[in-house]
Short mmCIF file of C-alpha atoms in Angstrom, two decimals:
data_model
loop_
_atom_site.label_atom_id
_atom_site.label_comp_id
_atom_site.label_asym_id
_atom_site.label_seq_id
_atom_site.Cartn_x
_atom_site.Cartn_y
_atom_site.Cartn_z
CA MET T 1 -3.04 -4.55 -12.11
CA THR T 2 -5.96 -2.57 -10.83
CA ALA T 3 -6.33 0.84 -9.67
CA ARG T 4 -4.88 1.01 -6.35
CA PRO T 5 -3.54 4.19 -4.81
CA GLY T 6 -2.30 5.98 -7.83
CA PRO T 7 0.04 8.78 -7.99
CA ALA T 8 0.76 7.98 -4.61
CA ARG T 9 1.07 10.01 -1.49
CA PRO T 10 3.01 8.18 1.11
CA VAL T 11 0.42 9.00 3.70
CA THR T 12 -2.46 6.86 3.17
CA THR T 13 -1.91 5.04 1.70
CA ASP T 14 -0.10 4.46 -0.10
CA ARG T 15 0.36 -1.19 5.82
CA PRO T 16 7.69 -9.11 15.47
CA ALA T 17 9.03 -11.56 17.69
CA PRO T 18 12.71 -11.77 18.67
CA ALA T 19 12.45 -15.39 18.92
CA ARG T 20 13.01 -15.42 15.05
CA SER T 21 15.90 -13.49 13.47
CA ASP T 22 13.57 -11.77 11.01
CA ALA T 23 10.90 -10.62 13.21
CA PRO T 24 10.62 -8.42 16.46
CA ARG T 25 9.55 -10.00 19.79
CA SER T 26 6.03 -10.96 20.35
CA ALA T 27 4.30 -11.34 23.81
CA SER T 28 1.64 -13.32 22.22
CA THR T 29 0.77 -16.82 23.33
CA ARG T 30 1.73 -18.03 19.93
CA SER T 31 5.61 -17.74 19.36
CA ASP T 32 5.07 -17.43 15.52
CA ALA T 33 2.16 -14.93 14.94
CA PRO T 34 0.33 -12.88 17.31
CA ARG T 35 -3.52 -12.76 17.26
CA SER T 36 -5.23 -9.44 17.74
CA ALA T 37 -6.41 -8.85 21.34
CA SER T 38 -9.39 -7.07 19.82
CA THR T 39 -10.94 -10.22 18.50
CA ARG T 40 -8.92 -13.21 20.24
CA SER T 41 -8.89 -14.23 23.88
CA ASP T 42 -5.53 -15.79 23.62
CA ALA T 43 -3.56 -12.30 23.13
CA ALA T 44 -2.12 -10.98 26.25
CA ARG T 45 -4.26 -9.12 28.54
CA PRO T 46 -2.40 -6.57 30.72
CA ASP T 47 -4.72 -5.38 33.60
CA ALA T 48 -4.63 -1.55 34.31
CA VAL T 49 -3.04 -0.72 37.81
CA ARG T 50 -3.79 2.84 39.10
CA SER T 51 -0.61 4.67 40.06
CA ASP T 52 -0.41 7.29 42.68
CA ALA T 53 0.44 10.01 40.26
CA VAL T 54 -1.78 13.03 40.29
CA GLY T 55 -2.08 16.26 38.26
CA SER T 56 -2.50 17.01 34.53
CA ASP T 57 0.68 15.11 33.46
CA ALA T 58 -0.25 11.99 35.46
CA VAL T 59 0.65 8.67 33.85
CA ARG T 60 -1.51 5.71 34.52
CA SER T 61 0.46 2.47 34.85
CA ALA T 62 -0.69 -0.65 33.32
CA GLY T 63 1.00 -3.95 34.23
CA PRO T 64 0.75 -7.47 32.67
CA SER T 65 -1.93 -9.78 33.41
CA GLY T 66 -1.95 -10.80 37.10
CA GLY T 67 -0.74 -7.46 38.23
CA SER T 68 -0.71 -5.95 41.66
CA GLY T 69 -4.37 -6.22 42.19
CA GLN T 70 -4.86 -2.43 42.97
CA GLU T 71 -8.37 -0.95 42.26
CA ARG T 72 -8.99 -0.52 38.45
CA GLY T 73 -9.59 3.09 37.42
CA PRO T 74 -12.34 4.28 34.92
CA GLY T 75 -12.12 4.17 31.21
CA LEU T 76 -9.52 6.06 29.24
CA GLU T 77 -9.90 9.46 28.14
CA GLU T 78 -8.47 11.09 25.06
CA ALA T 79 -5.19 12.78 25.44
CA GLU T 80 -4.64 10.65 28.57
CA ARG T 81 -1.10 9.18 29.11
CA VAL T 82 -0.75 5.60 30.40
CA GLU T 83 2.26 3.48 30.95
CA LEU T 84 1.72 -0.02 29.45
CA THR T 85 3.25 -3.27 28.12
CA VAL T 86 2.90 -3.63 24.50
CA ASP T 87 1.83 -7.12 23.13
CA ALA T 88 1.42 -8.48 19.58
CA VAL T 89 1.63 -6.73 16.16
CA ALA T 90 -1.78 -5.88 14.56
CA PRO T 91 -2.95 -4.67 11.15
CA GLY T 92 -2.43 -1.07 10.27
CA GLY T 93 1.08 -0.54 11.86
CA HIS T 94 -0.17 -0.93 15.46
CA CYS T 95 0.69 -3.08 18.38
CA VAL T 96 -1.97 -4.35 20.97
CA ALA T 97 -2.12 -3.55 24.54
CA ARG T 98 -4.76 -3.60 27.16
CA VAL T 99 -5.67 -1.00 29.87
CA ASP T 100 -8.29 -1.80 32.51
CA GLY T 101 -9.43 -4.56 30.11
CA GLN T 102 -9.83 -2.09 27.15
CA VAL T 103 -7.91 -2.82 23.89
CA VAL T 104 -5.50 -0.13 22.91
CA PHE T 105 -3.86 -0.02 19.48
CA VAL T 106 -0.50 1.63 19.88
CA ARG T 107 1.62 3.07 16.98
CA HIS T 108 5.21 3.77 17.17
CA ALA T 109 5.87 0.86 19.54
CA LEU T 110 7.23 -2.65 19.16
CA PRO T 111 6.00 -5.95 20.87
CA GLY T 112 7.40 -6.40 24.34
CA GLU T 113 8.21 -2.78 24.88
CA ARG T 114 7.25 -0.79 28.03
CA VAL T 115 5.99 2.59 26.93
CA VAL T 116 4.03 5.67 27.83
CA ALA T 117 1.20 5.87 25.34
CA GLU T 118 -1.00 8.91 24.71
CA VAL T 119 -4.69 8.25 23.86
CA THR T 120 -5.49 9.78 20.35
CA GLU T 121 -8.98 8.32 19.60
CA LEU T 122 -11.64 6.60 21.58
CA HIS T 123 -14.08 4.18 20.02
CA ARG T 124 -16.55 1.70 21.22
CA GLY T 125 -14.54 -1.14 22.63
CA PHE T 126 -11.04 0.09 21.90
CA ALA T 127 -8.90 3.03 21.85
CA ARG T 128 -5.86 4.37 19.68
CA ALA T 129 -2.66 5.61 21.05
CA ASP T 130 0.89 6.84 20.22
CA ALA T 131 3.87 5.74 22.17
CA VAL T 132 5.27 9.02 23.23
CA GLU T 133 8.00 7.72 25.46
CA ILE T 134 9.94 4.41 25.48
CA VAL T 135 10.52 3.00 28.93
CA GLU T 136 11.89 -0.32 27.93
CA ALA T 137 12.85 -0.59 24.27
CA ALA T 138 12.85 -3.75 22.21
CA PRO T 139 16.29 -4.74 20.62
CA GLU T 140 14.75 -4.17 17.14
CA ARG T 141 14.04 -0.53 17.75
CA VAL T 142 16.12 2.10 15.68
CA THR T 143 16.08 5.72 15.47
CA PRO T 144 13.79 6.77 12.57
CA PRO T 145 15.77 8.33 9.76
CA CYS T 146 13.04 10.84 9.05
CA PRO T 147 12.42 13.58 11.76
CA TYR T 148 8.72 13.60 10.68
CA ALA T 149 8.15 10.01 11.47
CA ARG T 150 7.05 10.54 15.00
CA PRO T 151 3.84 10.89 17.09
CA GLY T 152 2.01 13.89 15.65
CA GLY T 153 4.07 13.95 12.55
CA CYS T 154 3.61 12.54 9.11
CA GLY T 155 1.40 9.35 8.87
CA GLY T 156 2.99 7.95 5.79
CA CYS T 157 5.63 5.68 7.39
CA ASP T 158 4.23 3.33 10.00
CA LEU T 159 7.68 1.38 10.80
CA GLN T 160 10.61 3.71 10.71
CA HIS T 161 11.38 2.86 14.36
CA VAL T 162 11.65 -0.72 13.38
CA ALA T 163 15.00 -2.16 11.99
CA PRO T 164 14.53 -2.94 8.25
CA ALA T 165 14.98 -6.73 8.64
CA ALA T 166 12.68 -6.80 11.55
CA GLN T 167 10.06 -5.02 9.36
CA LEU T 168 9.89 -8.19 7.23
CA GLY T 169 9.06 -10.20 10.23
CA TRP T 170 6.44 -7.74 11.46
CA LYS T 171 4.61 -7.99 8.03
CA ARG T 172 4.92 -11.73 8.13
CA ALA T 173 3.33 -11.98 11.47
CA VAL T 174 0.28 -9.80 10.20
CA VAL T 175 -0.21 -12.03 7.30
CA ARG T 176 0.00 -15.04 9.46
CA GLU T 177 -2.56 -13.62 11.93
CA GLN T 178 -5.01 -12.64 9.03
CA LEU T 179 -4.74 -16.15 7.51
CA THR T 180 -5.68 -17.66 10.91
CA ARG T 181 -8.35 -15.28 12.02
CA LEU T 182 -10.10 -14.42 8.73
CA GLY T 183 -8.91 -17.15 6.36
CA GLY T 184 -9.63 -20.03 8.69
CA LEU T 185 -6.24 -21.75 8.08
CA THR T 186 -4.64 -23.77 10.81
CA ASP T 187 -1.22 -23.40 12.08
CA ALA T 188 -0.06 -26.64 10.27
CA GLU T 189 -1.44 -25.36 7.10
CA ILE T 190 0.19 -21.85 7.53
CA ASP T 191 3.42 -23.63 8.33
CA ALA T 192 3.37 -25.75 5.25
CA LEU T 193 3.28 -22.54 3.04
CA ARG T 194 6.69 -21.34 4.48
CA VAL T 195 5.58 -17.72 4.10
CA THR T 196 8.19 -15.08 3.89
CA VAL T 197 8.16 -11.34 3.00
CA GLU T 198 10.82 -10.70 0.58
CA PRO T 199 12.76 -7.35 0.31
CA LEU T 200 13.06 -5.62 -3.08
CA PRO T 201 16.40 -4.27 -4.33
CA GLY T 202 17.25 -0.62 -3.37
CA GLY T 203 16.83 -0.42 0.19
CA PRO T 204 14.21 1.03 2.40
CA LEU T 205 14.63 4.83 1.31
CA GLY T 206 14.31 6.54 -2.00
CA TRP T 207 12.05 4.03 -3.54
CA ARG T 208 8.70 5.76 -4.00
CA SER T 209 8.21 6.96 -7.53
CA ARG T 210 4.73 8.72 -7.16
CA VAL T 211 4.23 10.87 -4.27
CA ARG T 212 1.07 13.29 -3.64
CA TYR T 213 1.88 16.21 -1.47
CA ALA T 214 -1.32 17.69 0.38
CA VAL T 215 -1.36 21.57 0.62
CA ASP T 216 -2.63 23.30 3.57
CA ALA T 217 -4.65 26.62 3.77
CA ALA T 218 -1.39 28.63 3.76
CA GLY T 219 -0.33 27.21 0.53
CA ARG T 220 2.37 24.98 2.07
CA ALA T 221 2.90 21.43 0.59
CA GLY T 222 3.42 18.57 2.88
CA LEU T 223 2.03 15.25 3.98
CA LEU T 224 -0.82 14.25 6.25
CA LYS T 225 -0.90 13.20 9.69
CA HIS T 226 -2.08 9.55 10.57
CA ARG T 227 -5.87 9.32 10.19
CA SER T 228 -6.20 13.13 9.75
CA HIS T 229 -6.59 15.82 7.00
CA GLU T 230 -4.11 17.93 8.72
CA VAL T 231 -1.02 18.82 6.77
CA VAL T 232 2.35 18.52 8.13
CA PRO T 233 4.72 20.90 6.26
CA ILE T 234 8.08 19.14 5.51
CA ASP T 235 11.24 20.05 3.72
CA ARG T 236 11.92 16.46 2.32
CA CYS T 237 10.43 13.02 2.16
CA LEU T 238 13.09 10.38 2.61
CA ILE T 239 11.19 7.43 1.01
CA ALA T 240 10.56 9.67 -2.29
CA HIS T 241 12.55 8.84 -5.33
CA PRO T 242 15.83 10.83 -5.52
CA ALA T 243 14.60 12.63 -8.53
CA ILE T 244 11.39 13.76 -6.71
CA GLN T 245 13.52 14.80 -3.62
CA GLN T 246 15.36 17.00 -5.82
CA LEU T 247 12.34 19.00 -7.17
CA PRO T 248 11.56 22.36 -5.48
CA VAL T 249 7.97 21.43 -4.86
CA LEU T 250 8.27 21.72 -1.06
CA GLY T 251 9.98 25.18 -1.22
CA ARG T 252 7.20 26.74 -3.25
CA HIS T 253 3.91 28.42 -2.19
CA TRP T 254 0.75 26.89 -3.77
CA PRO T 255 -2.04 29.32 -2.89
CA THR T 256 -4.53 27.85 -5.04
CA ALA T 257 -3.66 24.16 -5.21
CA ASP T 258 -5.26 21.26 -3.23
CA ALA T 259 -2.51 18.98 -3.91
CA VAL T 260 0.69 18.46 -5.83
CA GLU T 261 1.71 15.23 -7.41
CA ALA T 262 5.26 14.27 -8.52
CA VAL T 263 6.30 11.24 -10.65
CA ALA T 264 9.64 9.83 -11.44
CA SER T 265 9.14 7.05 -13.97
CA THR T 266 11.32 4.06 -14.70
CA GLY T 267 11.61 5.32 -18.08
CA GLY T 268 13.42 8.48 -16.93
CA ASP T 269 10.53 10.96 -17.04
CA VAL T 270 9.96 13.40 -14.01
CA VAL T 271 6.60 15.35 -13.84
CA VAL T 272 4.91 17.50 -11.51
CA THR T 273 1.01 18.01 -11.48
CA ALA T 274 -1.06 20.58 -9.49
CA LEU T 275 -4.69 19.79 -8.52
CA ALA T 276 -7.18 22.49 -7.86
CA ASP T 277 -10.98 22.24 -7.91
CA GLY T 278 -10.70 18.73 -9.48
CA VAL T 279 -8.58 19.99 -12.32
CA ARG T 280 -5.03 18.49 -13.03
CA THR T 281 -2.36 20.87 -14.30
CA ARG T 282 1.16 20.15 -15.06
CA VAL T 283 3.66 22.62 -13.68
CA ASP T 284 6.96 23.80 -14.90
CA LEU T 285 9.41 24.25 -12.03
CA SER T 286 12.37 25.40 -13.90
CA GLY T 287 11.66 29.27 -14.37
CA PRO T 288 9.33 31.78 -13.02
CA PRO T 289 6.15 30.73 -11.24
CA PRO T 290 3.34 29.40 -13.72
CA ALA T 291 -0.20 30.57 -13.81
CA VAL T 292 -2.43 28.40 -15.86
CA ASP T 293 -6.17 29.43 -15.99
CA VAL T 294 -8.43 26.74 -14.65
CA PRO T 295 -12.05 27.07 -13.28
CA GLY T 296 -12.00 28.79 -10.08
CA GLY T 297 -8.78 30.82 -10.81
CA PRO T 298 -5.05 30.26 -11.76
CA VAL T 299 -3.05 27.54 -10.34
CA VAL T 300 0.25 29.26 -9.25
CA ALA T 301 3.56 28.20 -7.52
CA GLU T 302 5.18 31.18 -6.05
CA ALA T 303 9.02 31.21 -5.54
CA ASP T 304 12.18 31.57 -7.48
CA ILE T 305 13.89 28.31 -7.00
CA ALA T 306 16.30 26.76 -9.59
CA GLY T 307 15.42 23.23 -10.83
CA GLY T 308 15.65 21.03 -13.85
CA PRO T 309 12.94 21.51 -16.56
CA VAL T 310 9.86 19.44 -15.81
CA VAL T 311 6.63 20.11 -17.86
CA VAL T 312 3.74 22.29 -17.79
CA GLU T 313 0.36 21.00 -19.23
CA ALA T 314 -3.20 21.92 -18.79
CA ASP T 315 -5.48 19.07 -18.68
CA LEU T 316 -8.86 20.85 -18.85
CA PRO T 317 -12.26 19.39 -19.95
CA GLY T 318 -12.75 20.04 -23.66
CA ARG T 319 -9.55 21.86 -24.22
CA PRO T 320 -6.36 20.63 -26.01
CA THR T 321 -3.16 20.12 -24.15
CA ALA T 322 -0.76 23.15 -24.13
CA GLN T 323 2.75 21.59 -24.09
CA VAL T 324 5.41 24.03 -22.81
CA ASP T 325 8.48 22.15 -21.95
CA GLY T 326 9.68 18.50 -21.72
CA PRO T 327 10.20 16.19 -18.89
CA VAL T 328 13.82 15.66 -17.45
CA GLY T 329 15.64 13.12 -19.38
CA SER T 330 13.29 12.67 -22.36
CA ALA T 331 10.91 14.52 -24.68
CA ALA T 332 7.38 14.95 -23.58
CA VAL T 333 4.90 12.51 -24.94
CA GLU T 334 1.30 13.34 -25.35
CA VAL T 335 -1.36 10.60 -25.10
CA ASP T 336 -5.20 11.19 -25.33
CA GLY T 337 -4.68 14.82 -24.45
CA SER T 338 -2.36 14.32 -21.41
CA VAL T 339 1.32 14.21 -21.15
CA ALA T 340 2.44 10.66 -20.46
CA VAL T 341 5.34 8.96 -18.83
CA ARG T 342 7.15 5.92 -20.02
CA GLU T 343 7.68 2.91 -17.69
CA VAL T 344 9.88 0.00 -18.44
CA ALA T 345 8.91 -3.44 -17.17
CA ALA T 346 8.51 -7.10 -18.15
CA GLY T 347 10.78 -6.49 -21.10
CA ARG T 348 8.61 -3.85 -22.62
CA ASP T 349 8.04 -0.06 -22.61
CA TRP T 350 4.70 1.21 -21.27
CA THR T 351 3.14 4.71 -21.94
CA LEU T 352 0.58 5.78 -19.83
CA PRO T 353 -0.75 9.15 -18.31
CA ALA T 354 1.31 10.31 -15.35
CA GLY T 355 -1.78 10.27 -13.32
CA GLY T 356 -2.53 6.71 -14.09
CA PHE T 357 -2.05 3.61 -11.80
CA TRP T 358 1.35 2.06 -11.92
CA GLN T 359 3.27 0.27 -9.10
CA VAL T 360 5.28 3.03 -6.88
CA HIS T 361 8.21 0.93 -6.17
CA PRO T 362 10.53 0.87 -9.35
CA ALA T 363 11.22 -2.80 -8.99
CA ALA T 364 7.75 -3.89 -8.19
CA ALA T 365 6.37 -4.49 -11.63
CA ASP T 366 9.19 -6.87 -12.63
CA THR T 367 8.96 -8.64 -9.33
CA LEU T 368 5.28 -9.26 -9.46
CA VAL T 369 5.38 -10.45 -13.11
CA ASP T 370 8.40 -12.96 -12.26
CA ALA T 371 6.50 -14.29 -9.35
CA VAL T 372 3.18 -14.87 -11.05
CA LEU T 373 4.84 -16.59 -13.98
CA ASP T 374 6.94 -18.69 -11.67
CA LEU T 375 3.84 -19.78 -9.79
CA LEU T 376 1.62 -20.25 -12.72
CA ALA T 377 4.30 -21.88 -15.04
CA PRO T 378 2.20 -21.08 -18.19
CA GLN T 379 2.73 -23.55 -21.21
CA PRO T 380 2.39 -22.85 -24.91
CA GLY T 381 -0.97 -22.91 -26.18
CA GLU T 382 -2.76 -22.29 -22.81
CA SER T 383 -5.54 -19.75 -22.55
CA ALA T 384 -5.46 -17.07 -19.84
CA TRP T 385 -7.41 -14.32 -18.15
CA ASP T 386 -6.04 -11.19 -16.67
CA LEU T 387 -8.70 -9.81 -14.28
CA TYR T 388 -8.49 -6.15 -12.99
CA GLY T 389 -5.64 -5.90 -15.74
CA GLY T 390 -4.89 -2.20 -15.46
CA ALA T 391 -2.54 -1.20 -18.28
CA GLY T 392 -2.11 -4.78 -19.26
CA LEU T 393 1.21 -5.86 -17.47
CA PHE T 394 0.26 -9.45 -16.59
CA ALA T 395 -1.78 -9.77 -20.08
CA ALA T 396 1.47 -9.11 -21.84
CA ALA T 397 3.65 -11.36 -19.70
CA LEU T 398 1.16 -14.24 -20.18
CA ALA T 399 0.97 -13.73 -23.99
CA GLY T 400 4.73 -13.91 -24.05
CA ARG T 401 4.58 -17.40 -22.43
CA VAL T 402 1.62 -19.03 -23.94
CA GLY T 403 2.61 -18.15 -27.52
CA PRO T 404 0.97 -16.23 -30.46
CA ASP T 405 -1.75 -18.83 -31.11
CA ALA T 406 -3.18 -18.80 -27.55
CA ARG T 407 -5.80 -16.54 -26.37
CA VAL T 408 -5.32 -14.07 -23.42
CA THR T 409 -8.31 -11.96 -22.22
CA MET T 410 -7.90 -8.90 -19.96
CA VAL T 411 -10.78 -7.32 -18.04
CA GLU T 412 -10.58 -3.74 -16.56
CA SER T 413 -13.30 -1.22 -15.91
CA ALA T 414 -11.11 2.01 -15.68
CA ALA T 415 -11.53 3.87 -18.89
CA GLU T 416 -7.94 5.42 -18.76
CA ALA T 417 -6.40 2.04 -17.93
CA VAL T 418 -8.43 0.34 -20.97
CA ALA T 419 -7.16 3.10 -23.29
CA ALA T 420 -3.55 2.44 -21.97
CA ALA T 421 -3.72 -1.25 -22.27
CA ARG T 422 -5.16 -1.17 -25.81
CA ARG T 423 -2.31 1.28 -26.82
CA ASN T 424 0.33 -0.84 -25.20
CA LEU T 425 -0.88 -4.22 -26.26
CA ALA T 426 -1.54 -3.34 -29.99
CA ASP T 427 1.29 -5.65 -31.07
CA LEU T 428 -0.22 -8.54 -29.41
CA PRO T 429 -3.41 -9.28 -31.59
CA ARG T 430 -4.25 -12.55 -29.39
CA VAL T 431 -4.80 -10.31 -26.40
CA GLU T 432 -8.39 -9.24 -26.13
CA VAL T 433 -8.99 -6.18 -23.81
CA VAL T 434 -12.55 -6.10 -22.29
CA ALA T 435 -13.80 -2.82 -20.92
CA ALA T 436 -16.02 -3.81 -18.06
CA ARG T 437 -16.16 -4.54 -14.27
CA VAL T 438 -14.82 -7.98 -13.54
CA GLU T 439 -18.01 -9.23 -11.74
CA THR T 440 -20.14 -8.06 -14.61
CA ALA T 441 -18.01 -9.45 -17.24
CA LEU T 442 -17.90 -12.85 -15.55
CA ALA T 443 -21.66 -12.77 -14.65
CA ARG T 444 -22.86 -11.75 -17.96
CA ARG T 445 -20.40 -14.05 -19.74
CA ARG T 446 -18.60 -11.40 -21.59
CA VAL T 447 -15.64 -13.53 -20.93
CA THR T 448 -16.27 -17.32 -21.10
CA GLY T 449 -14.56 -20.58 -20.05
CA PRO T 450 -12.89 -22.96 -20.05
CA VAL T 451 -9.67 -21.21 -19.23
CA ASP T 452 -6.45 -22.62 -18.26
CA LEU T 453 -4.96 -19.86 -16.20
CA VAL T 454 -6.11 -16.77 -14.30
CA VAL T 455 -4.32 -13.73 -12.88
CA LEU T 456 -6.51 -12.05 -10.37
CA ASP T 457 -5.26 -8.58 -9.05
CA PRO T 458 -8.38 -6.93 -7.40
CA PRO T 459 -8.47 -3.66 -5.53
CA ARG T 460 -8.01 -3.53 -1.70
CA THR T 461 -11.43 -4.75 -1.08
CA GLY T 462 -10.50 -8.17 -2.62
CA ALA T 463 -12.27 -10.26 -5.22
CA GLY T 464 -15.44 -11.25 -3.18
CA ALA T 465 -17.43 -14.49 -3.31
CA ALA T 466 -19.25 -13.84 -6.63
CA VAL T 467 -15.98 -13.34 -8.58
CA VAL T 468 -14.30 -16.34 -6.99
CA ARG T 469 -17.30 -18.47 -7.71
CA ASP T 470 -17.33 -17.51 -11.41
CA MET T 471 -13.79 -17.90 -11.85
CA ILE T 472 -13.99 -21.48 -10.38
CA ALA T 473 -16.82 -22.27 -12.71
CA ALA T 474 -14.55 -21.62 -15.70
CA SER T 475 -12.31 -24.62 -14.63
CA PRO T 476 -8.77 -23.04 -14.64
CA ARG T 477 -6.04 -25.32 -13.72
CA ALA T 478 -4.44 -22.52 -11.49
CA ILE T 479 -5.03 -19.08 -10.20
CA ALA T 480 -2.51 -16.56 -9.21
CA TYR T 481 -4.07 -13.94 -6.79
CA VAL T 482 -2.16 -10.64 -6.48
CA ALA T 483 -3.21 -8.88 -3.14
CA CYS T 484 -2.47 -5.58 -1.63
CA ASP T 485 -4.37 -6.23 1.56
CA PRO T 486 -3.88 -9.39 3.71
CA ALA T 487 -7.39 -9.03 5.35
CA ALA T 488 -9.24 -9.03 2.05
CA PHE T 489 -7.00 -11.80 0.65
CA ALA T 490 -7.68 -14.02 3.84
CA ARG T 491 -11.38 -13.65 3.47
CA ASP T 492 -11.21 -14.81 -0.07
CA VAL T 493 -8.80 -17.66 1.01
CA ARG T 494 -11.83 -18.92 2.97
CA THR T 495 -14.14 -18.64 0.01
CA PHE T 496 -11.82 -20.67 -2.22
CA ALA T 497 -11.52 -23.25 0.58
CA ARG T 498 -15.37 -23.66 0.74
CA ALA T 499 -15.29 -24.47 -2.89
CA GLY T 500 -12.67 -27.18 -2.39
CA TRP T 501 -9.77 -25.02 -3.63
CA ARG T 502 -6.62 -24.70 -1.70
CA LEU T 503 -3.90 -22.18 -1.19
CA ALA T 504 -0.94 -24.13 -2.48
CA ALA T 505 1.71 -21.30 -2.27
CA LEU T 506 2.14 -17.87 -0.95
CA ARG T 507 4.79 -15.29 -1.43
CA GLY T 508 4.96 -11.96 0.30
CA PHE T 509 6.82 -8.85 -0.98
CA ASP T 510 8.00 -5.65 0.77
CA LEU T 511 6.77 -3.27 -1.91
CA PHE T 512 6.38 -0.38 0.51
CA PRO T 513 9.43 -0.31 2.97
CA MET T 514 8.97 1.61 6.09
CA THR T 515 5.15 1.28 5.87
CA GLN T 516 2.85 -1.50 7.18
CA HIS T 517 1.68 -2.43 3.76
CA VAL T 518 2.76 -5.84 2.23
CA GLU T 519 2.04 -7.27 -1.30
CA LEU T 520 0.99 -11.05 -1.50
CA ILE T 521 0.84 -13.48 -4.43
CA GLY T 522 -1.05 -16.75 -3.80
CA LEU T 523 -1.37 -19.86 -5.94
CA PHE T 524 -4.78 -21.44 -5.60
CA LEU T 525 -5.25 -25.00 -7.12
CA PRO T 526 -8.56 -27.06 -7.66
CA PRO T 527 -9.29 -30.25 -5.61
CA SER T 528 -8.11 -32.20 -8.49
CA ARG T 529 -4.35 -31.01 -8.19
#
């Protein structure tokens, strides 16, 4: 696992067609997967039609292709409102529409809906907009459970207006579109994969175990607007883990903090961290407001709100940790000068810094490990690589399958993750942890083939052509590719295909319910198989 958005805030991170039971309706010319109108000529092309409305609240009306033939108006303006028909889903939690031939990416909408959209951004060749009024609703539309999941509100949850089952279809459609447009796969090839997006246990709310709250100039904690640094003060985040929702973070005043992070681990630890001037400070929320001296002044939280004991710890350069209290449910553990949390996954306990990377859904780690092992089917004695290995989750799982006499090599560049991996894998002497960038380790032969199996879990940018080429040169029998961005994954699919490798299986997982994000695991096989 490589470093993807770590103690996560649900803002950036961290994204349908009614003809199918699992997907909302699509107005695309393809019934199974819409193609983005920004790049494909076969997407629906509503032509703008000028209405007779006048005044500051005038709403322009855009009808479907072949509309009334009225004279088209000039280009869109920021804050302008226009009534339009929404077409296909697009990456990023948007749907596609057109006004006067201009592409508009609309949030808070569903394919097939008629909406009034307010333009929020103008770019060369396209615009962004929010659906501020629903004229004709799709059957998959629901009332968002969170009052902040609305235009102008929190930007973290892209799909709260979509029924949970239909969210899976939405994400499946995006994956399919990316495999077609960027991966170069044909409809028949994608059909053969039978791609689905599988839900994780626990439902769409209360799953996020790592949340980063932004702090505004007034010291109020909240979440960020979509594509903005503006903080939306909130009183609760419904996708946050229940233990995080119970913390009095949002009721306190944080006059010197830039952000506040909260973690609720699968091992039962609950910790809160304030960040100020690049310094991370653990905060005790159980008693009087703390004041910990850091460069630039003390970090303080002002309020008298009762809460369970958490932990206070100053993680300052060159200074030892000052442990004051223990996290809820367990004794505090100190690792490398920082309080750590315990995670439980793949039949093992994992100890890592609370600020380090770990999957934010409590069921994600086990789900991904099970899927990788199922696809690769490791055999005793086989050698394996775990590239972008993070804290060593996949390396440990592979070692358990290939046996004590087989070699497993893990490559990771983040120093904190390398230290965590070496600590957590100390009981597996045949697992080697290589501290290096993956592309460097392969190019300079710090890891050498031949190798039987590879697990590849790159950052959002994907593996890239050089890494794919060097992996293939090691002649593995199979590669399991764990991807958090369908576009980057699709580009790498094309690179594999040029080398004669094929995408033999693909599974999607809804690790981030209510958001547009989807996790993929693909199995790549060489030409000989």
